[in-house]
Amino acid sequence: MCGIIGYVGKSSAAPILVDGLRRLEYRGYDSSGLAVMNGSSSLATRKKSGRLVNLKTLLTESPVAGNCGISHTRWATHGEPSDANAHPHLDQSAKLALVHNGVIENYQTLKNLLEKEGHEFVSQTDSEVLAHLIGRAYDNSEGTDLKMRLVSAVRDALKQVSGTYGIAVMHADVPGFIVGARLGSPLVVGLGKGENFLASDVSAIVSHTTNAIYLQDRDLVYLTADEFTVENVDGAESAYEVSQVDFTPEQAEKGKYPHFMLKEIFEQPTSIQNAFRGRLVDDQASALLGGLGLTPRQLRDVERIVLCGCGTASHAAMVGEYMIEHLARIPTEVEIASEFRYRNSPLDKNTLVFVISQSGETIDTLAAMREGQRKGHRVLGIVNSVGSTIARESDGGSYLHSGPEIGVAATKSFTSQVTVLALLALLLGRMRHLSVDYGQRLLREIRELPAKVEKILEQTDAIREIALKYIDAPGMLFLGRQFNYPTALEGALKMKEISYIFASGHAAAELKHGVIALVSPEVPSVFIMPRDSVYEKNVSTLEEVKARKGPVIAITTEGNTDLERIADDVIYIPEVTECLNPILSVIPLQLLSYHFSVARGCDVDKPRNLAKSVTVE
Ligand code: G6P
């Protein structure tokens, strides 16, 4: 949540910062701002509430010049979205500028203390308190090495705060110098030639450099155009690695698509293929997930599995639960990460915990991982973002290899997560009772998924027509059973997130236990009902909705034309084995919510109040 980019080099900083903020806007879009230094001890700040375009307009009217700057795009936590609450924040002397992601939990106590000393605050944010605290420490320090005075002031202030931070700081006394630090909020250093960057996400800097250092918690970094130093916030040495960013700048652009969400929906044939590429082992009729780092004996000893995640990742986990229990017969549970971290869930020693996260930075998922590790469990990650905190701190795991996902509503990460979980279920199943024949069939079916997804994507126009029919619907129900119960939850989440209508997902048979009260001619029900073992049961439920004049959109298997008699609209998906069905059935739901949202004039890629990566509690 919130995005930071800082630049120090020989080019004009403002265009680089604004372009970086454009790429980071998915992390928050309540306001944006920058501070630039022109090398002659003066600091120019521009900030504006609302979308980045407002800052751009301000910069056209009132440009800033300089080769060093820091900037921020905000997702509001403390204080409403306003110009005053936008970052950067200045200290009392107005010579120090700071941008901050995270939450300073003891900010009120610190603010009271500083106010008693005469500090005046212009915003309601916790971040401004940190700017004042660092500024005060700098002003109270002595010495001629101004750079090291600033570094010490940052250290000194950070010792006094509790909470989380990813920060970038500049001081007018020290031109061409940026200090950054992180605890709980991601921060990456980008190393260029004669220029260096600091950002909360590599997507902001990938068009300038692919050499990156993913800072660890409690790291502090200071940068000039030609040099960088990474230390611990306490001043001790900190080991770091220079990594290569694994995606191209083009991958982080919309290309020919009007929205990132649509681009990412259409990338799924490739992203699913990338999730299983090199992981199918034909001669063993099994899967290879080498990153788990477990011996066959250790995998054989697993007696229970816990899958943790938030939002879409938790829905993928639910599909995983059904798949692992079905294919491997290992008791599996899904824990919402925010609950798991505070619940005293009894886990025995043969329990394997997985945390599932696209970003690898979601604070609750991260905390769940650490809680699992604290209890002595091996916690494995299923993560998309290479170098993210979960990727680094987990005890092994599997990458999704989906490429950057920028649309706030997760799409391709869901199908990739389910694909990796299917491989895990197959691997565990083949170590137990799953037959060679069944294993081979699954491998064949997994390989066929990308082509089947293509066939569904070809129906985008027809799905758009269906979405337009229901454009005034005040709400929508999503119903599915077994493997498609989580898909129903995911379909409802997509609809809520980007269209702002009430939508709820249910296990179809639960309809009679309350949900049926919501059925009316204005509220469509989306049934996910492929021709599977529960198909007939779903037909009965569908009839119950129709008997109450509820419109029905049915998603079913190609060739099953029976439903055209009873449902108002039918969307067909290719036949696939039951446990893999959610990978196909979710695609029409993604397209339905996308077209619905566009037709209602919503901002698909930046839905109100949401942010892609939730890094605050
Ligand atoms: C936010 C996003 C969701 C996402 C969830 C978990 O709520 O809006 O789309 O599913 O975070 O994110 P993660 O990066 O951990 O998968």
XYZ file of C-alpha atoms in Angstrom, residues 19 54 83 148 165 261 340 348 374 448 458 473 488 565 606:
15
model
C 6.653 7.968 -14.547
C -3.722 16.176 -10.680
C -3.398 18.052 -0.343
C 26.357 11.040 8.194
C 7.852 1.858 7.666
C -7.169 -6.292 -15.863
C -4.432 -17.529 11.561
C 1.209 -30.776 15.163
C 7.814 -19.092 15.296
C -4.480 -28.843 -22.336
C -12.859 -16.024 -27.565
C -28.735 -5.069 -11.203
C -18.343 -18.709 -6.660
C -34.295 -24.224 -21.690
C -8.050 1.315 -9.674
